[in-house]
Coordinates of C-alpha atoms and ligand atoms in Angstrom, one line a residue:
M131 CA -27.2 -30.5 -1.8
S132 CA -28.4 -27.1 -1.2
K133 CA -26.0 -24.4 -0.2
T134 CA -27.8 -23.9 3.0
S135 CA -27.0 -27.6 4.3
H136 CA -23.4 -27.3 3.9
S137 CA -20.6 -26.7 6.8
V138 CA -17.1 -26.8 6.8
G139 CA -16.0 -29.3 9.5
G140 CA -19.1 -28.6 11.2
L141 CA -18.2 -25.3 11.9
T142 CA -20.7 -22.3 11.3
V143 CA -20.7 -18.7 12.3
T144 CA -24.1 -17.0 12.1
I145 CA -24.5 -13.3 11.3
S146 CA -27.0 -10.8 11.9
A147 CA -29.1 -9.1 9.0
R148 CA -26.7 -6.0 9.3
G149 CA -23.7 -8.4 8.6
A150 CA -25.6 -10.2 5.7
S151 CA -26.7 -7.0 4.2
R152 CA -22.8 -5.9 4.0
L153 CA -21.7 -9.5 2.1
K154 CA -24.8 -9.2 -0.2
D155 CA -23.2 -5.6 -1.0
G156 CA -20.0 -7.6 -1.9
H157 CA -18.2 -6.5 1.1
V158 CA -15.9 -9.5 2.3
W159 CA -15.7 -8.4 6.0
V160 CA -18.1 -8.8 8.9
Y161 CA -17.6 -7.0 11.9
R162 CA -17.7 -8.7 15.6
S163 CA -20.8 -6.8 16.5
D164 CA -22.5 -8.4 13.3
L165 CA -21.9 -11.8 14.8
V166 CA -24.8 -13.8 16.3
S167 CA -23.2 -16.9 17.2
A168 CA -19.8 -18.3 16.9
D169 CA -20.0 -21.4 19.4
G170 CA -17.4 -23.7 19.6
V171 CA -15.3 -21.9 16.8
S172 CA -11.6 -21.8 17.3
P173 CA -9.1 -18.8 16.5
G174 CA -8.3 -18.8 12.8
A175 CA -10.9 -21.7 11.8
L176 CA -12.4 -22.0 8.5
V177 CA -16.2 -21.5 9.0
S178 CA -19.4 -21.5 7.0
V179 CA -21.2 -18.1 7.3
V180 CA -24.9 -18.2 7.6
D181 CA -27.6 -15.5 8.8
Q182 CA -30.4 -16.3 11.0
R183 CA -32.8 -17.5 8.5
G184 CA -30.1 -20.1 7.4
Q185 CA -29.1 -18.4 4.2
A186 CA -25.6 -19.1 3.1
F187 CA -23.1 -16.9 2.4
G188 CA -19.7 -18.9 1.5
T189 CA -16.7 -19.6 3.5
A190 CA -14.6 -17.4 5.7
L191 CA -11.4 -17.1 7.8
Y192 CA -12.6 -16.3 11.5
S193 CA -10.6 -14.2 14.1
S194 CA -11.5 -14.7 17.8
S195 CA -10.1 -11.2 18.7
S196 CA -10.2 -8.8 15.7
Q197 CA -12.8 -6.3 15.3
I198 CA -12.9 -7.7 11.8
A199 CA -14.3 -11.2 12.9
I200 CA -15.0 -12.6 9.3
R201 CA -13.0 -12.3 6.2
L202 CA -15.0 -14.3 3.3
I203 CA -12.5 -16.3 1.4
S204 CA -14.9 -17.8 -1.0
H205 CA -18.9 -17.5 -1.8
E206 CA -18.7 -21.5 -2.3
P207 CA -18.1 -24.2 0.4
V208 CA -14.6 -25.0 0.9
A209 CA -13.3 -28.4 1.9
D210 CA -9.7 -28.2 1.4
L211 CA -8.3 -24.9 2.5
S212 CA -4.7 -25.9 1.6
A213 CA -5.8 -26.6 -2.1
L214 CA -7.6 -23.2 -2.3
L215 CA -4.5 -21.3 -0.8
R216 CA -2.4 -23.0 -3.5
Q217 CA -4.7 -22.0 -6.3
R218 CA -5.2 -18.3 -5.0
L219 CA -1.3 -18.1 -4.9
A220 CA -1.0 -19.3 -8.3
D221 CA -3.8 -17.0 -9.6
A222 CA -2.1 -14.2 -7.8
I223 CA 1.3 -14.9 -9.5
A224 CA -0.2 -15.3 -12.8
Y225 CA -1.9 -11.9 -12.7
R226 CA 1.2 -10.5 -12.1
E227 CA 2.8 -12.2 -14.9
R228 CA 0.3 -10.5 -17.1
I229 CA 0.4 -7.0 -16.1
I230 CA 4.0 -6.4 -14.7
R231 CA 6.6 -4.8 -17.2
D232 CA 10.1 -3.4 -16.4
T233 CA 10.3 -4.2 -12.8
N234 CA 11.4 -7.1 -10.5
A235 CA 10.0 -5.6 -7.5
Y236 CA 6.3 -5.7 -7.1
R237 CA 3.6 -7.0 -4.8
L238 CA 2.7 -10.6 -5.2
V239 CA -0.4 -10.9 -3.0
F240 CA -2.4 -7.9 -1.7
S241 CA -4.6 -9.8 0.9
E242 CA -8.5 -9.4 0.3
A243 CA -7.7 -7.8 -3.4
D244 CA -6.2 -11.4 -4.3
F245 CA -8.8 -13.3 -2.5
L246 CA -6.4 -14.3 0.3
P247 CA -7.4 -12.2 3.2
G248 CA -4.6 -11.5 5.7
L249 CA -1.5 -12.3 3.6
I250 CA 0.6 -9.8 1.7
V251 CA 3.7 -10.9 -0.3
D252 CA 6.2 -8.4 -1.9
R253 CA 8.7 -9.5 -4.3
Y254 CA 12.2 -7.6 -4.3
N255 CA 14.1 -9.2 -7.3
D256 CA 15.3 -12.8 -5.7
I257 CA 13.7 -11.9 -2.2
L258 CA 10.2 -12.3 -1.2
S259 CA 8.9 -10.4 2.1
L260 CA 5.7 -11.7 3.6
Q261 CA 3.3 -10.0 6.1
I262 CA 0.9 -12.2 7.9
L263 CA -2.0 -10.5 9.6
T264 CA -4.5 -12.7 10.5
Q265 CA -4.9 -15.9 12.8
A266 CA -5.8 -18.0 10.1
M267 CA -2.9 -17.0 7.9
D268 CA -0.7 -17.5 10.8
A269 CA -1.6 -21.1 11.5
E270 CA 1.4 -23.5 10.7
T271 CA -0.5 -25.1 7.9
A272 CA -1.4 -22.3 6.3
R273 CA 2.4 -21.0 6.5
E274 CA 3.6 -24.2 5.4
V275 CA 1.4 -23.9 2.1
I276 CA 2.3 -20.4 1.4
T277 CA 6.0 -20.9 1.9
S278 CA 6.0 -24.2 -0.3
E279 CA 3.8 -22.8 -3.1
L280 CA 5.8 -19.7 -3.3
T281 CA 9.3 -21.7 -3.3
D282 CA 8.0 -24.1 -5.9
R283 CA 6.7 -21.5 -8.3
L284 CA 9.3 -18.8 -7.7
H285 CA 12.6 -20.3 -6.3
P286 CA 13.3 -17.2 -4.5
A287 CA 17.0 -17.0 -3.0
S288 CA 15.4 -16.2 0.4
M289 CA 11.9 -15.3 2.2
I290 CA 11.5 -12.9 5.2
E291 CA 8.6 -12.4 7.5
R292 CA 7.9 -8.6 8.5
A293 CA 6.1 -9.4 11.6
D294 CA 4.2 -6.3 12.9
P295 CA 4.0 -6.2 16.7
R296 CA 0.7 -4.2 16.7
V297 CA -1.3 -6.6 14.4
R298 CA -0.1 -9.6 16.4
Q299 CA -1.6 -8.0 19.3
L300 CA -4.9 -7.2 17.8
E301 CA -5.1 -10.7 16.4
D302 CA -4.3 -12.4 19.9
L303 CA -1.2 -13.8 18.2
P304 CA 2.1 -14.5 20.4
P305 CA 4.7 -12.2 19.6
R306 CA 7.2 -13.0 16.7
P307 CA 10.5 -11.5 15.5
S308 CA 10.8 -10.3 12.0
G309 CA 13.1 -12.3 10.1
L310 CA 14.6 -14.8 7.5
I311 CA 12.1 -17.6 7.1
Q312 CA 13.9 -19.3 4.5
G313 CA 17.4 -18.9 2.8
D314 CA 19.9 -16.7 4.0
K315 CA 20.2 -13.7 1.7
T316 CA 18.9 -10.3 3.4
S317 CA 19.7 -7.9 0.8
T318 CA 19.7 -7.2 -3.1
I319 CA 19.5 -4.9 -5.8
F320 CA 16.0 -4.6 -7.6
T321 CA 14.9 -2.5 -11.0
M322 CA 11.8 -0.9 -11.7
N323 CA 11.3 1.2 -14.6
G324 CA 15.2 0.8 -15.4
V325 CA 15.9 2.4 -12.3
Q326 CA 17.9 0.6 -9.6
F327 CA 17.4 0.4 -5.9
H328 CA 19.2 -1.1 -2.9
F329 CA 16.9 -3.5 -0.9
D330 CA 17.7 -4.5 3.0
A331 CA 14.8 -7.0 3.9
L332 CA 15.2 -6.2 7.6
A333 CA 15.2 -2.7 7.4
G334 CA 13.2 0.3 6.2
Q335 CA 9.6 1.4 6.1
K336 CA 6.5 -1.0 4.9
T337 CA 8.2 -4.1 3.6
G338 CA 11.4 -1.9 2.4
A339 CA 9.7 0.2 -0.5
F340 CA 6.6 1.9 -1.8
L341 CA 5.8 -0.3 -4.4
D342 CA 2.3 1.1 -4.9
Q343 CA 4.1 4.3 -6.4
R344 CA 5.7 2.5 -9.1
E345 CA 3.8 3.2 -12.2
N346 CA 3.2 6.8 -10.6
Y347 CA 7.3 7.3 -10.7
A348 CA 7.1 6.6 -14.3
A349 CA 4.2 8.9 -15.0
A350 CA 5.5 11.9 -12.7
A351 CA 9.0 11.6 -15.0
Q352 CA 7.1 12.0 -18.2
Y353 CA 6.0 15.7 -16.9
A354 CA 8.8 16.4 -14.9
H355 CA 11.4 19.2 -16.0
G356 CA 14.1 21.7 -14.8
E357 CA 14.6 22.2 -11.1
A358 CA 12.7 19.4 -9.0
L359 CA 11.7 19.0 -5.2
D360 CA 10.9 15.7 -3.9
V361 CA 9.3 16.2 -0.7
F362 CA 8.7 13.3 1.5
C363 CA 11.2 11.4 -0.7
Y364 CA 12.3 8.3 1.8
Q365 CA 14.7 6.2 -0.2
G366 CA 14.5 8.5 -3.4
G367 CA 11.6 6.9 -5.1
F368 CA 10.5 9.7 -7.0
A369 CA 13.7 11.7 -6.8
L370 CA 15.7 9.2 -9.0
H371 CA 13.1 8.8 -11.5
L372 CA 12.6 12.8 -12.0
A373 CA 16.7 12.8 -12.1
Q374 CA 16.4 11.1 -15.6
R375 CA 14.5 14.4 -16.7
C376 CA 15.5 17.5 -14.6
S377 CA 18.7 19.4 -14.5
R378 CA 18.7 19.6 -10.8
V379 CA 16.7 17.3 -8.2
T380 CA 16.5 18.0 -4.0
G381 CA 14.9 15.3 -2.0
V382 CA 13.6 16.1 1.5
D383 CA 12.7 14.0 4.1
S384 CA 13.0 13.7 8.2
S385 CA 14.6 10.4 8.3
R386 CA 18.4 10.2 8.0
P387 CA 18.7 6.3 7.6
A388 CA 16.0 6.7 4.7
L389 CA 18.4 9.6 3.3
E390 CA 21.3 7.4 3.6
V391 CA 20.0 4.8 1.3
A392 CA 18.7 7.6 -1.0
D393 CA 22.2 8.7 -1.5
Q394 CA 23.5 5.2 -2.3
N395 CA 20.6 4.7 -4.8
A396 CA 21.6 8.0 -6.4
A397 CA 25.4 7.0 -6.9
L398 CA 24.0 3.3 -8.1
N399 CA 22.4 5.0 -11.1
G400 CA 25.0 7.6 -11.6
H401 CA 22.7 10.7 -10.6
N402 CA 23.7 13.6 -8.5
I403 CA 20.8 14.5 -5.8
E404 CA 21.0 16.7 -3.1
W405 CA 19.4 15.4 0.2
I406 CA 18.0 17.3 3.0
E407 CA 17.1 16.1 6.2
A408 CA 14.4 18.4 7.3
N409 CA 10.7 18.5 8.5
A410 CA 8.9 19.2 5.4
F411 CA 6.4 21.5 6.7
D412 CA 9.1 23.9 8.3
L413 CA 11.2 23.6 5.0
L414 CA 8.3 24.5 2.7
K415 CA 7.3 27.1 4.6
D416 CA 11.0 28.8 4.6
Y417 CA 11.5 28.1 1.2
S418 CA 8.2 29.4 -0.1
S419 CA 8.6 32.7 2.1
S420 CA 12.4 33.3 1.0
G421 CA 11.2 33.0 -2.8
S422 CA 12.7 29.6 -3.9
R423 CA 11.1 28.7 -7.2
Y424 CA 10.6 25.1 -8.8
D425 CA 9.5 23.6 -12.1
T426 CA 8.5 20.4 -10.7
I427 CA 7.5 19.4 -7.0
V428 CA 6.4 16.0 -5.6
L429 CA 4.6 15.4 -2.3
D430 CA 4.1 12.2 -0.9
P431 CA 3.7 12.7 2.8
P432 CA 2.7 9.5 5.2
A433 CA -1.0 9.0 5.9
F434 CA -2.3 12.0 7.7
A435 CA -5.6 10.5 8.4
K436 CA -5.0 7.2 10.4
T437 CA -8.8 7.0 11.3
K438 CA -11.9 8.8 10.2
R439 CA -11.7 10.9 13.3
D440 CA -8.6 12.6 12.2
L441 CA -9.9 13.8 8.6
D442 CA -10.3 17.2 9.1
A443 CA -6.8 17.8 10.5
A444 CA -5.3 15.7 7.5
L445 CA -7.4 17.9 5.0
R446 CA -5.7 20.9 6.9
G447 CA -2.3 19.2 6.4
Y448 CA -2.8 18.5 2.9
K449 CA -3.8 21.7 2.1
E450 CA -0.9 23.6 3.7
L451 CA 1.6 21.5 1.8
N452 CA -0.1 21.9 -1.4
L453 CA -0.7 25.5 -0.9
R454 CA 3.1 26.2 -0.1
A455 CA 4.1 23.9 -3.2
L456 CA 1.9 25.8 -5.5
K457 CA 3.3 29.0 -4.5
M458 CA 6.8 27.6 -5.3
L459 CA 6.0 26.6 -8.6
R460 CA 7.0 28.5 -12.1
P461 CA 4.3 28.9 -14.9
G462 CA 4.0 25.5 -16.7
G463 CA 5.7 23.7 -13.6
V464 CA 4.4 20.5 -12.7
L465 CA 2.7 19.3 -9.3
V466 CA 2.7 15.5 -8.3
T467 CA 0.9 15.5 -5.2
C468 CA -0.2 12.2 -3.1
S469 CA -2.2 11.0 -0.4
C470 CA -2.1 7.2 0.8
S471 CA -4.7 8.0 3.6
Y472 CA -7.5 5.5 3.1
H473 CA -10.1 8.0 4.8
V474 CA -9.3 10.8 2.3
S475 CA -11.4 10.2 -0.8
Q476 CA -10.3 11.3 -4.2
A477 CA -13.0 13.7 -4.0
D478 CA -11.7 15.2 -0.9
F479 CA -8.3 15.2 -2.1
I480 CA -9.2 17.2 -5.2
G481 CA -11.2 19.4 -3.4
V482 CA -8.2 20.2 -1.1
L483 CA -6.1 21.0 -4.3
A484 CA -8.6 23.2 -5.8
D485 CA -9.1 25.2 -2.5
A486 CA -5.2 25.5 -2.6
A487 CA -5.0 26.7 -5.9
R488 CA -7.7 29.5 -5.3
D489 CA -5.8 30.6 -2.4
A490 CA -2.3 30.4 -4.2
H491 CA -4.0 32.3 -6.8
R492 CA -2.9 30.0 -9.4
T493 CA -4.6 28.0 -12.2
L494 CA -4.3 24.4 -12.1
R495 CA -4.8 22.0 -15.2
L496 CA -5.5 18.4 -14.2
A497 CA -3.3 16.1 -16.2
E498 CA -3.6 12.7 -14.7
V499 CA -5.8 11.5 -11.5
R500 CA -4.1 8.3 -10.7
G501 CA -4.1 5.5 -7.9
Q502 CA -2.0 2.7 -6.7
A503 CA -0.1 0.5 -9.3
K504 CA -1.8 -2.5 -10.8
D505 CA -0.1 -4.9 -8.6
H506 CA -2.1 -3.6 -5.5
P507 CA -5.6 -4.6 -7.2
I508 CA -8.6 -2.5 -6.0
L509 CA -11.8 -4.8 -5.2
L510 CA -14.7 -2.5 -6.3
N511 CA -17.0 -3.3 -3.4
V512 CA -14.2 -3.5 -0.8
P513 CA -13.5 0.1 -0.7
E514 CA -10.5 -0.4 2.0
T515 CA -8.7 -2.0 -0.9
A516 CA -8.5 1.5 -2.5
Y517 CA -6.1 4.0 -0.5
L518 CA -3.5 5.7 -2.8
K519 CA -4.1 8.8 -4.6
C520 CA -1.7 10.4 -7.0
I521 CA -2.5 13.6 -8.8
I522 CA -0.4 15.3 -12.0
A523 CA -1.3 18.9 -12.3
I524 CA 0.4 21.7 -14.3
V525 CA 0.2 25.5 -13.0
S526 CA -0.6 27.6 -16.2
E527 CA -0.2 31.0 -14.8
Ligands
SAH15 N1 8.0 9.1 -1.9 C1 8.3 8.1 -0.9 C2 7.4 7.5 0.1 C3 7.5 8.5 1.3 S1 6.7 7.9 2.7 C4 8.7 7.0 -2.3 O1 8.1 7.0 -3.0 O2 9.3 6.0 -1.7 C5 6.6 9.2 3.8 C6 8.1 9.6 4.0 O3 7.7 10.9 5.0 C7 8.8 8.9 5.0 O4 10.0 8.8 4.6 C8 9.1 9.5 6.3 O5 10.3 9.4 6.9 C9 8.7 10.9 5.8 N2 8.1 12.0 7.0 C10 7.4 11.8 7.7 N3 6.9 12.8 8.5 C11 7.9 13.8 8.0 C12 8.1 15.2 7.8 N4 7.2 15.9 9.1 N5 9.1 15.9 7.5 C13 9.5 15.4 6.3 N6 9.5 13.8 6.1 C14 8.6 13.2 6.9

């Protein structure tokens, strides 16, 4: 049977030459503007993807409302989506078993990067936290396969869903509350790199912690020394790691609830860390002009460039933060500086840092150019899967 003659349950979506060329380049998305026809295709359906000449590109999950209309799930015809989902979940779990060490909190499933577009699953010790981001993954059969497979393989105490109202609206899905979908445990303690953290499944940002920084915490701790400042510290991810090596650690964040958990985390690990509730821009301005000095500074701000249009303003924001931090570092001091804005490329970010070093009259030696932890895999031909930059640099004079 030729590939072109196959269709899944008769449902076929035809894409334009531009959409086809994206898929040929190895991307997995086709935008709505590149659809030629999707007649009779229901929201969230499994579809065969062909171009106008009849060339087949594989099987995709369809969204009737998102700008990303097609997310490719296989280059082959797919007869049984449930079986494919089960296999993909098994593969994602097996991959983590190979690469994860010294932690019981990590991302188990990272959407496209695990060939499960629209599904994110994070493990926090014995609790699983799910995000369902597309019509196809929200379907009852898909939900049932996902939860039963995760239960059978991992036996979690509970599973919770973090529903994002904005995403559900974009996908034209009915509102749904965040909450337990299985079991009744909503809090636990997890361990990463030997550091313990409180986890409350129904509170906090993201799914509760910034798991993508896990390997960067350990790397930062290797260089850290003396007096340390963790700016945008949230619940203390970097600060708690720095406290293993530094004589004094201060964490800064504008969120009081985050700092309350940070303080509990410090107590849990037997560290004495000072937490300051402040706007980081104001605090860095005050501290740098009043002559405060540090040996280690971490900058991990929220994404400044949410869209491409924000890029220039975002670069200015990063420049200001890094400039002030560089002015405050003693000779031999360590700067750990991060950007989680996808629209700011690694080259852009290094450029900003070079500009800041020049303006601060400091010589910076690049120690490490890092990204997101390995449990957040990057698909080389899907640039959107790579977003986190973490640079460790040493001020030499
Ligand atoms: N470093 C943290 C993650 C930081 S996320 C970790 O590894 O866990 C970004 C943090 O910046 C959030 O906690 C948010 O509350 C805080 N934040 C956002 N804007 C801020 C501002 N202007 N000043 C201080 N903190 C801010």
